[in-house]
């Protein structure tokens, strides 16, 4: 064998091994979900394990910008499938997940759902992560007449297309910040922030949340001193964060979609010795431990708030069971369980209840059932879909990081709400 | 918006531009030497950030001190990448094929990092990352100042190696005419391997500073590559000094637009500036012909 031939073979071998490793990291979900499914099928009742599996397809962002959320969704779906199989599966059939990665791409997510339905012939489909991907995915799924139950596409953009097949089990995001804005507005004048800064990504999930909050806070006399939209593709947040710091706003409302955005603002605020009285971010702080690590520890996370419909301490038996299962399967503590996990798990629960009620995998029957006004039970609480497919029963809560824990603080007086830390202590204290 | 905010945006732009120059230096060097567009540059930056993360979190080694380990390690990695993936590209199709090959390298790196670290975002931590000092009415973050100084030092070293050493003459000679360089005794393959090694080793430093100023996960490199390519094109492909000037110019312009006008327009202006400059200076600020003749 010549030297160049040997070298070529070595290169090919390295490339093959590396491609395998890359495949494991990027789109290994099919195999992992298959093993989890088969594992859980083994623990299911003997009658269900003998029947052919029901395959549920979904496209998740296992790489790219939403990789962290997408992988949490994968865990949520996997936990639900395991629990469902333990309980006998769907109509006695074991559940098998067919997960493909969309790399956080709105184009790829469309291709994926076409493949899942028309090529893989999956009987049911679950939604992807984010409104950005849910909108294009819902259109293609609608063309096949499939029910499209999802947990992370709650922005108005997902419900403005006249589709009857889309159902979001989570909180409609447009009202996310209302409890916060009302609470700020209700503070005694002497304590209430006098100025506020609003900075938001142009993402369809977060941008619609800001105007309503701003309107409520302005009506309470809180002057807007900074109000800018920034593109979702921003890689350097320094000038925006520095401009917010320069405004010296006493309250900061950040329309963020991920941990890096919030982390960049926190670090810039600390560097600029700027400490607002109140700081709320629409997403990022809900990611649990990764958020705390990114901002540099509990002391920097202290008193940062975020809106959501669920948190690991949610006093709901199903939720606590899911959290315990998560910790047992993936390790860590309850604080490590991101809201994505509960959103995904709730999707499975809603579909399972619809299948059980209709005794059918017929998607048209499932769609009709979900539109019937029935109330479903999930780890996020009750789910009742309005005519658009939004969850009208979801309650908006605001959570706050307090001494390393996520604590429900708003609405004031709501079951489970504790006192909010206000004003926010200095960074690092 | 006031004069103070504008001045702060300029300062931020200059400091951040230095960091981007550090990240882009390897890209422009590798193109200059080999006509290879290294799409894996973003992934290599993230790899550098993760190496610093491991040394910092698991071995307690300071981020800057850790460069003593990561830079040589990246040099070896660069030599390996050149040997394994770049050397066998034929001259006629080298540039076009390099995009595919280095994209594969990026996917490989991302896949390995995903397996080891998962998708959660992390950020490098050190006492000086959140600290700043007060100068002329502005708070200047130590990490950006240190990153800028590191960029000046490393880019200066690169410049010295390329233009003031025997090895550098060999590099530039093999650039101008491979056959002639071989005739006078230059081992072109060796020169190219060492050049890629040097380019990748500088990226280790860029990765550390990136990881200290941004949260990152294995996929973060893709957000960087278009910006870094713009910088090296504007600076003049192959020009180290051009990369620094272009990075400072583009990032400062972007920061000023974000503060004065709107962050939405800042990204557009960043890329529009590239088009405008290339319209008048097709070879970039420090065009290729000038670069190779220095």
XYZ file of C-alpha atoms in Angstrom:
723
model
C 0.000 0.000 0.000
C 1.452 3.361 -1.019
C 2.027 6.127 1.500
C -0.587 8.415 -0.039
C -3.106 5.572 -0.071
C -2.424 4.886 3.594
C -2.876 8.550 4.426
C -6.144 8.671 2.519
C -7.408 5.666 4.428
C -6.425 7.204 7.744
C -8.249 10.404 6.819
C -11.341 8.480 5.785
C -11.273 6.501 9.004
C -10.948 9.625 11.108
C -13.722 11.290 9.136
C -15.968 8.263 9.551
C -15.392 8.086 13.297
C -15.857 11.813 13.661
C -19.013 11.781 11.564
C -20.349 9.073 13.833
C -19.531 11.121 16.898
C -21.120 14.169 15.274
C -24.205 12.157 14.493
C -24.400 11.043 18.112
C -24.281 14.650 19.245
C -26.434 16.161 16.596
C -29.259 13.904 15.659
C -28.910 10.868 17.788
C -32.347 11.356 19.147
C -33.891 8.707 17.010
C -31.694 6.052 18.485
C -31.858 7.428 21.997
C -35.580 7.806 21.891
C -35.906 4.396 20.377
C -33.923 2.894 23.191
C -35.896 4.801 25.755
C -39.066 3.733 24.088
C -38.060 0.141 23.925
C -36.839 0.335 27.481
C -40.090 1.727 28.669
C -41.987 -0.677 26.487
C -40.290 -3.415 28.376
C -41.719 -2.087 31.571
C -45.170 -1.576 30.164
C -47.989 -4.011 30.566
C -47.621 -7.279 28.726
C -50.681 -6.589 26.602
C -49.283 -3.309 25.249
C -45.792 -4.679 24.661
C -47.221 -7.315 22.351
C -48.973 -4.783 20.156
C -47.412 -2.717 17.395
C -46.088 0.628 18.610
C -47.748 3.939 17.926
C -45.130 6.223 16.469
C -45.206 9.906 17.327
C -42.989 12.167 15.269
C -41.472 15.462 16.277
C -38.793 17.834 15.080
C -36.575 19.284 17.775
C -33.724 21.777 17.820
C -30.978 19.458 18.980
C -28.308 21.762 17.590
C -28.155 25.407 16.620
C -29.442 28.417 18.518
C -32.176 26.553 20.397
C -30.142 23.433 21.150
C -30.401 23.795 24.904
C -34.196 24.209 24.814
C -34.561 21.539 22.159
C -32.680 18.975 24.192
C -34.803 19.820 27.220
C -37.864 19.224 25.063
C -36.425 15.889 24.067
C -36.106 14.979 27.742
C -39.683 16.068 28.400
C -41.082 14.002 25.535
C -38.949 11.022 26.528
C -40.071 11.167 30.156
C -43.697 11.363 29.063
C -43.315 8.423 26.670
C -41.740 6.316 29.409
C -44.544 7.157 31.844
C -47.204 6.565 29.225
C -45.761 3.172 28.395
C -45.653 2.265 32.074
C -49.355 3.103 32.167
C -50.097 0.851 29.206
C -49.279 3.107 26.270
C -51.924 4.624 23.996
C -54.981 2.395 23.539
C -52.840 -0.490 24.697
C -50.098 0.150 22.165
C -46.606 1.162 23.295
C -45.505 4.646 22.317
C -42.425 5.134 20.188
C -40.960 8.564 19.553
C -39.556 9.455 16.147
C -37.406 12.524 16.803
C -35.458 14.339 14.095
C -33.276 17.396 14.495
C -34.049 20.676 12.732
C -30.862 22.460 13.819
C -33.084 25.401 14.891
C -33.858 26.119 11.248
C -37.349 27.224 10.131
C -36.654 25.694 6.729
C -35.499 22.344 8.089
C -38.464 22.043 10.438
C -40.837 22.098 7.444
C -38.884 19.363 5.699
C -38.822 17.323 8.876
C -42.597 17.311 9.399
C -43.162 16.435 5.750
C -40.830 13.481 6.252
C -42.383 12.414 9.555
C -45.885 12.365 8.108
C -45.540 11.441 4.449
C -42.444 9.256 4.551
C -42.256 7.838 8.085
C -46.073 7.626 8.318
C -46.055 8.569 11.995
C -49.584 8.391 13.389
C -49.280 11.534 15.491
C -46.923 14.502 15.707
C -45.802 16.764 18.556
C -44.664 20.358 18.161
C -41.091 21.723 17.951
C -39.454 24.338 20.172
C -40.165 28.054 19.727
C -42.778 30.107 17.946
C -40.235 30.747 15.203
C -40.334 27.080 14.208
C -43.921 26.341 15.226
C -45.386 28.807 12.715
C -43.942 27.229 9.540
C -44.334 23.723 10.958
C -48.016 24.229 11.789
C -48.799 25.122 8.180
C -47.295 21.984 6.710
C -48.798 19.764 9.415
C -52.185 21.349 8.733
C -51.940 20.359 5.070
C -51.850 16.722 6.155
C -54.805 17.210 8.525
C -52.799 16.277 11.604
C -53.431 17.684 15.068
C -50.493 19.855 16.064
C -50.209 20.030 19.825
C -47.193 21.992 20.938
C -45.729 23.496 24.084
C -43.514 26.359 23.003
C -45.324 28.275 20.309
C -47.523 30.563 22.345
C -46.938 33.850 20.544
C -49.725 35.548 18.551
C -47.894 34.739 15.314
C -48.705 31.068 15.834
C -52.447 31.661 16.026
C -53.009 34.229 13.324
C -52.995 31.905 10.337
C -56.552 30.605 10.553
C -55.405 27.067 11.330
C -57.720 24.806 13.294
C -55.168 22.106 14.059
C -52.764 24.007 16.322
C -52.997 23.762 20.114
C -50.553 25.265 22.590
C -50.629 23.686 26.051
C -48.599 26.503 27.597
C -49.336 30.057 28.590
C -50.172 32.481 25.721
C -47.098 34.671 25.787
C -48.708 38.016 25.050
C -49.905 38.266 28.661
C -46.690 36.958 30.183
C -45.515 40.249 31.622
C -48.887 41.544 32.784
C -48.564 40.325 36.417
C -45.141 41.952 36.613
C -46.278 45.247 35.113
C -49.331 45.390 37.361
C -47.229 44.614 40.416
C -44.712 47.328 39.562
C -47.566 49.760 38.964
C -49.134 48.853 42.311
C -46.038 49.627 44.365
C -46.240 52.692 46.603
C -45.113 55.783 44.748
C -42.069 56.127 46.965
C -40.881 52.619 46.083
C -42.075 52.402 42.505
C -39.405 52.762 39.801
C -39.577 56.175 38.183
C -37.998 55.082 34.919
C -37.892 51.918 32.866
C -35.870 50.556 29.947
C -37.286 48.101 27.423
C -34.972 46.141 25.143
C -36.251 43.191 23.183
C -35.208 40.739 20.526
C -37.336 40.870 17.375
C -38.245 37.221 17.952
C -41.996 36.487 17.577
C -42.055 34.928 21.056
C -40.785 37.857 23.006
C -41.472 41.055 21.087
C -45.294 40.952 21.533
C -44.879 40.783 25.305
C -43.248 44.172 25.707
C -45.842 46.753 24.510
C -48.557 45.646 26.940
C -46.203 45.757 29.911
C -44.896 49.135 28.804
C -48.424 50.492 28.483
C -49.336 49.427 32.033
C -46.147 50.799 33.511
C -46.368 54.082 31.630
C -49.946 54.497 32.848
C -48.542 54.251 36.373
C -46.234 57.174 35.639
C -43.105 55.173 34.960
C -41.204 57.044 32.299
C -39.680 55.122 29.403
C -36.031 56.115 29.068
C -34.925 53.415 26.637
C -36.996 51.398 24.191
C -35.242 49.474 21.432
C -35.677 46.290 19.454
C -32.587 44.322 18.512
C -32.245 41.575 15.897
C -32.300 37.977 17.051
C -28.964 37.405 15.282
C -27.031 39.834 17.476
C -23.734 38.373 18.659
C -22.450 41.400 20.571
C -24.903 42.785 23.107
C -22.402 45.176 24.646
C -23.595 48.436 23.008
C -27.254 47.692 23.751
C -26.622 46.685 27.351
C -24.329 49.646 27.875
C -26.971 51.978 26.461
C -29.525 50.560 28.900
C -27.033 51.074 31.717
C -26.392 54.637 30.563
C -30.138 55.334 30.708
C -29.979 54.616 34.454
C -33.461 53.133 34.264
C -34.716 51.874 37.611
C -36.542 48.941 36.021
C -35.317 46.842 33.105
C -37.650 44.718 30.983
C -35.612 42.494 28.689
C -37.248 40.618 25.835
C -34.872 37.684 25.644
C -35.175 34.232 24.129
C -32.211 32.460 25.644
C -29.527 32.346 28.297
C -26.750 34.139 26.332
C -28.854 37.278 25.904
C -29.626 37.628 29.602
C -26.114 36.623 30.570
C -24.618 39.310 28.302
C -26.814 41.990 29.845
C -26.037 40.852 33.395
C -22.291 40.902 32.796
C -22.453 44.293 31.081
C -24.570 45.741 33.908
C -22.094 44.503 36.504
C -19.169 45.892 34.525
C -20.926 49.256 34.263
C -21.749 49.283 38.015
C -25.411 49.579 37.110
C -27.923 47.912 39.381
C -31.600 48.476 38.529
C -34.214 48.163 41.255
C -35.976 45.504 39.224
C -34.865 43.295 36.332
C -37.134 40.907 34.455
C -36.257 38.838 31.372
C -38.823 36.970 29.286
C -36.683 33.838 28.846
C -33.309 32.583 29.970
C -33.684 32.632 33.751
C -36.192 29.782 33.411
C -33.401 27.488 32.226
C -32.357 26.683 35.784
C -28.777 25.776 36.583
C -27.320 26.680 33.139
C -28.602 30.215 33.625
C -27.007 30.509 37.063
C -23.699 29.201 35.733
C -23.722 31.601 32.786
C -24.316 34.708 34.908
C -21.604 33.704 37.339
C -23.438 32.144 40.260
C -26.412 32.560 42.554
C -25.295 35.957 43.798
C -25.598 37.434 40.313
C -28.895 35.663 39.637
C -30.425 36.974 42.863
C -33.768 38.770 42.406
C -33.828 38.421 38.613
C -37.416 37.726 37.576
C -39.033 35.905 34.678
C -42.598 35.124 33.620
C -43.749 31.585 33.072
C -46.537 29.115 33.647
C -44.465 26.527 35.495
C -41.459 26.113 37.780
C -39.873 23.052 39.463
C -41.483 23.824 42.811
C -44.995 23.966 41.338
C -47.365 22.398 43.879
C -48.917 19.842 41.573
C -48.616 16.105 42.198
C -48.056 15.245 38.527
C -45.453 17.975 38.259
C -43.595 16.809 41.361
C -43.617 13.262 40.040
C -42.168 14.426 36.727
C -39.467 16.454 38.493
C -38.493 13.442 40.604
C -38.335 11.246 37.524
C -36.211 13.820 35.741
C -33.709 13.959 38.599
C -33.629 10.161 38.813
C -33.039 9.784 35.068
C -30.816 12.746 34.236
C -29.269 13.627 37.627
C -28.884 17.052 39.201
C -31.495 18.679 41.380
C -35.011 19.998 40.927
C -33.555 23.425 40.136
C -31.982 21.925 37.017
C -35.362 21.114 35.478
C -36.157 23.773 32.890
C -39.682 24.815 32.008
C -39.140 23.290 28.547
C -39.327 19.841 30.096
C -42.762 20.521 31.583
C -44.003 22.109 28.356
C -43.027 19.036 26.354
C -44.400 16.639 28.949
C -47.719 18.512 28.889
C -47.983 18.058 25.130
C -47.830 14.314 25.573
C -50.386 14.406 28.357
C -52.859 16.464 26.321
C -52.588 14.174 23.310
C -52.866 11.048 25.463
C -56.070 12.333 27.031
C -57.496 13.160 23.607
C -56.638 9.697 22.266
C -58.137 8.065 25.336
C -61.330 10.102 25.080
C -61.821 9.513 21.355
C -60.541 5.901 21.437
C -58.897 6.773 18.171
C -55.723 7.900 16.453
C -57.853 9.729 13.896
C -56.388 13.223 13.873
C -59.663 14.847 12.829
C -61.371 13.359 15.889
C -58.513 14.487 18.100
C -58.746 18.021 16.698
C -62.509 18.100 17.261
C -62.081 16.833 20.819
C -59.446 19.409 21.684
C -61.733 22.136 20.345
C -64.698 20.852 22.366
C -63.958 22.980 25.411
C -62.822 20.073 27.537
C -60.377 20.761 30.361
C -57.259 18.587 30.354
C -54.836 17.996 33.204
C -51.123 18.438 32.721
C -48.001 18.991 34.787
C -48.408 22.698 33.999
C -51.937 22.710 35.399
C -55.271 22.789 33.578
C -55.412 23.146 29.800
C -58.506 24.385 27.995
C -58.188 25.488 24.398
C -60.028 28.486 23.004
C -61.121 28.718 19.375
C -57.619 29.734 18.298
C -55.935 26.860 20.096
C -54.492 28.938 22.912
C -54.641 27.608 26.453
C -57.216 29.875 28.062
C -56.907 28.135 31.423
C -53.220 28.900 31.871
C -52.295 31.355 34.567
C -49.422 33.773 34.204
C -46.950 33.682 37.040
C -43.745 35.529 37.676
C -40.834 33.770 39.283
C -37.728 35.143 40.901
C -34.324 33.746 41.699
C -33.909 33.864 45.481
C -30.810 32.338 47.086
C -30.347 29.837 44.303
C -34.004 28.815 44.078
C -36.741 29.731 41.631
C -39.601 31.131 43.685
C -43.096 32.060 42.542
C -43.657 35.673 43.592
C -46.498 36.965 41.409
C -49.412 37.443 41.291
C -49.297 38.630 44.876
C -51.678 36.550 46.952
C -51.897 33.702 44.438
C -51.509 30.204 45.808
C -47.824 29.489 46.171
C -46.676 33.096 45.791
C -44.042 34.319 48.221
C -42.745 37.816 48.835
C -40.672 39.261 46.016
C -37.205 40.586 46.769
C -37.422 44.281 45.971
C -35.448 46.343 45.312
C -32.934 44.014 43.770
C -29.782 43.816 45.916
C -26.441 44.842 44.467
C -24.861 42.395 42.070
C -22.939 39.687 43.833
C -24.324 40.410 47.288
C -28.345 59.879 22.998
C -25.591 62.210 24.146
C -21.902 62.686 23.452
C -21.037 60.480 26.381
C -23.042 57.553 24.999
C -21.435 58.048 21.598
C -17.956 58.075 23.095
C -18.757 54.946 25.084
C -19.967 53.202 21.936
C -16.698 54.088 20.196
C -14.658 52.773 23.120
C -16.725 49.571 23.267
C -16.312 49.158 19.530
C -12.555 49.520 19.631
C -12.146 47.087 22.512
C -14.584 44.534 21.080
C -13.020 44.987 17.649
C -9.700 43.878 19.105
C -11.347 40.696 20.327
C -12.809 40.051 16.883
C -9.432 40.688 15.274
C -7.947 38.046 17.524
C -10.651 35.617 16.422
C -10.190 36.503 12.740
C -6.371 36.446 12.639
C -6.136 32.703 12.119
C -8.724 32.843 9.372
C -6.884 35.465 7.365
C -3.486 33.840 7.895
C -4.701 30.448 6.685
C -6.308 31.985 3.629
C -3.246 34.081 2.911
C -0.920 31.106 3.031
C -3.067 28.406 1.492
C -6.015 30.025 -0.295
C -8.229 28.074 2.065
C -11.443 29.500 3.451
C -11.610 27.987 6.896
C -15.299 27.667 7.697
C -14.272 25.767 10.829
C -12.872 28.961 12.364
C -16.022 29.517 14.429
C -15.985 25.943 15.698
C -12.295 26.258 16.542
C -13.028 29.396 18.541
C -15.687 27.538 20.505
C -13.265 24.633 20.988
C -10.732 27.111 22.370
C -13.357 28.461 24.736
C -14.180 24.962 25.964
C -10.508 24.116 26.486
C -10.125 27.219 28.627
C -13.332 26.233 30.423
C -11.981 22.782 31.255
C -8.647 24.130 32.464
C -10.376 26.789 34.534
C -13.180 24.744 36.079
C -11.494 21.383 36.519
C -7.865 22.351 37.084
C -8.301 25.847 38.501
C -5.912 27.377 35.949
C -6.349 31.077 35.217
C -7.774 31.835 31.783
C -4.745 33.755 30.520
C -2.281 31.352 32.142
C -4.149 28.500 30.480
C -3.112 29.875 27.099
C 0.330 28.419 27.787
C -1.351 25.051 27.391
C -4.073 25.759 24.842
C -1.966 27.658 22.298
C 0.584 24.828 21.812
C -2.251 22.285 21.817
C -4.012 24.225 19.101
C -0.782 24.481 17.135
C -0.608 20.693 17.054
C -4.293 20.534 16.147
C -3.722 22.984 13.288
C -0.831 20.964 11.908
C -3.010 17.862 12.089
C -5.919 19.551 10.316
C -3.603 20.735 7.541
C -2.138 17.241 7.133
C -5.425 15.407 7.357
C -7.813 17.656 5.497
C -6.120 20.482 3.601
C -2.919 19.110 2.099
C -4.599 16.760 -0.313
C -6.805 19.455 -1.889
C -5.621 20.013 -5.448
C -4.413 23.507 -6.272
C -6.991 24.087 -9.013
C -9.952 23.515 -6.715
C -8.375 24.303 -3.375
C -10.447 27.349 -2.431
C -13.837 25.982 -3.443
C -13.259 22.537 -1.961
C -11.838 24.017 1.234
C -15.274 25.366 2.101
C -16.728 21.867 2.074
C -13.801 20.257 3.848
C -13.567 22.810 6.633
C -17.345 22.771 7.051
C -16.976 19.060 7.728
C -14.274 19.859 10.263
C -16.690 22.298 11.941
C -19.403 19.651 12.139
C -16.952 17.146 13.589
C -15.818 19.584 16.264
C -19.404 20.546 17.091
C -20.418 16.896 17.340
C -17.564 15.995 19.661
C -18.226 19.017 21.878
C -21.940 18.168 21.985
C -21.210 14.652 23.153
C -18.831 15.852 25.855
C -20.489 19.044 27.069
C -24.124 18.868 25.949
C -26.058 21.866 24.669
C -26.243 23.977 27.818
C -24.653 27.390 27.590
C -21.640 28.120 29.760
C -19.419 31.139 30.211
C -15.869 31.417 31.465
C -15.602 32.923 34.913
C -12.775 34.828 36.572
C -12.580 37.705 39.002
C -11.645 40.171 36.266
C -14.520 39.275 33.932
C -17.115 41.309 35.780
C -14.661 43.935 37.045
C -14.002 47.282 35.432
C -12.009 50.420 36.123
C -13.055 54.033 35.856
C -11.272 56.185 33.304
C -12.341 59.597 32.006
C -15.913 59.033 33.104
C -16.254 55.545 31.648
C -16.185 52.089 33.147
C -13.852 49.931 31.086
C -14.214 46.163 31.653
C -10.868 44.535 32.410
C -11.644 41.516 30.236
C -12.152 43.639 27.129
C -9.032 45.675 27.834
C -6.996 42.524 28.472
C -8.469 40.940 25.337
C -7.562 43.977 23.262
C -3.996 44.008 24.594
C -3.689 40.275 23.987
C -4.840 40.849 20.419
C -2.204 43.539 19.885
C 0.542 41.336 21.297
C -0.392 38.193 19.377
C -1.057 40.004 16.114
C 2.282 41.775 16.561
C 4.023 38.438 17.050
C 2.288 37.071 13.966
C 3.354 40.081 11.944
C 6.939 39.691 13.138
C 6.983 35.998 12.249
C 5.582 36.610 8.777
C 7.589 39.662 7.775
C 10.764 39.643 9.836
C 11.892 36.009 9.969
C 13.386 33.447 7.608
C 10.302 31.291 8.103
C 8.090 34.221 7.167
C 10.031 34.737 3.961
C 9.459 31.085 3.186
C 5.754 31.515 3.804
C 5.484 34.507 1.544
C 7.710 32.921 -1.063
C 5.532 29.838 -1.249
C 2.549 32.136 -1.550
C 3.919 33.982 -4.542
C 5.242 30.997 -6.449
C 5.216 27.499 -5.040
C 7.498 26.032 -7.703
C 10.073 28.786 -7.356
C 10.030 28.442 -3.583
C 10.646 24.714 -3.868
C 13.496 25.305 -6.314
C 15.316 27.460 -3.780
C 14.872 24.863 -1.056
C 11.692 25.881 0.717
C 9.751 22.864 2.010
C 6.337 24.160 1.014
C 4.343 21.408 2.714
C 6.162 22.039 5.965
C 5.670 25.791 5.670
C 1.972 25.355 5.043
C 1.520 22.965 7.956
C 3.319 25.303 10.308
C 1.324 28.269 9.008
C -1.992 26.557 9.681
C -0.667 25.498 13.071
C 0.181 29.108 13.881
C -3.176 30.336 12.595
C -5.100 27.818 14.658
C -2.957 28.431 17.747
C -3.890 32.123 17.707
C -7.508 31.016 17.568
C -7.074 29.383 20.978
C -6.526 32.851 22.427
C -9.485 34.228 20.481
C -11.621 31.403 21.824
C -10.653 32.133 25.392
C -11.576 35.802 25.096
C -14.792 34.918 23.257
C -15.747 32.528 26.046
C -14.978 35.131 28.669
C -17.202 37.736 27.016
C -20.047 35.528 25.744
C -22.073 32.521 26.820
C -21.449 29.683 24.423
C -22.409 26.133 23.577
C -21.103 23.782 20.873
C -23.257 25.470 18.217
C -22.139 29.032 18.925
C -19.485 29.063 16.227
C -21.927 29.414 13.357
C -23.011 32.857 14.529
C -19.430 34.046 14.261
C -18.262 32.832 10.906
C -20.072 35.344 8.679
C -18.816 38.238 10.783
C -15.254 36.948 10.798
C -15.272 36.369 7.048
C -16.495 39.921 6.552
C -13.632 41.222 8.670
C -10.906 39.362 6.788
C -12.386 40.293 3.410
C -12.586 43.952 4.357
C -9.092 43.904 5.826
C -7.642 42.248 2.745
C -7.352 38.481 2.578
C -4.148 37.407 4.257
C -3.445 40.693 6.004
C -2.953 40.505 9.777
C -2.936 44.276 10.206
C -5.907 44.527 7.881
C -7.872 42.173 10.100
C -7.237 44.384 13.105
C -8.153 47.599 11.298
C -11.236 46.045 9.694
C -12.450 44.494 12.944
C -12.112 47.733 14.857
C -13.748 49.698 12.034
C -16.707 47.370 11.526
C -17.480 46.675 15.174
C -17.130 50.340 16.118
C -19.424 51.352 13.287
C -21.931 48.721 14.363
C -21.825 49.805 18.012
C -22.238 53.465 17.139
C -25.222 52.735 14.890
C -26.777 50.572 17.637
C -26.554 53.442 20.104
C -27.207 56.427 17.853
C -29.843 54.876 15.605
C -31.107 51.394 16.325
C -29.682 47.935 17.039
C -31.887 46.624 14.223
C -29.947 48.678 11.685
C -26.555 48.008 13.251
C -26.206 44.547 11.746
C -27.278 45.798 8.340
C -24.775 48.642 8.450
C -22.054 46.188 9.481
C -22.457 44.244 6.252
C -23.311 47.288 4.143
C -19.978 48.826 5.091
C -18.291 45.786 3.616
C -20.070 46.275 0.291
C -19.335 49.991 0.207
C -15.622 49.590 0.915
C -15.251 46.760 -1.590
C -16.939 48.906 -4.233
C -14.049 51.345 -4.039
C -11.302 48.973 -2.869
C -11.986 45.556 -4.418
C -9.015 43.992 -2.626
C -10.071 45.270 0.762
C -8.322 47.837 2.905
C -4.984 46.037 2.602
C -5.361 44.229 -0.698
C -3.791 40.912 -1.459
C -1.142 42.162 -3.845
C 0.094 44.610 -1.276
C -0.025 41.992 1.444
C 2.172 39.542 -0.409
C 4.673 42.185 -1.376
C 5.221 43.509 2.160
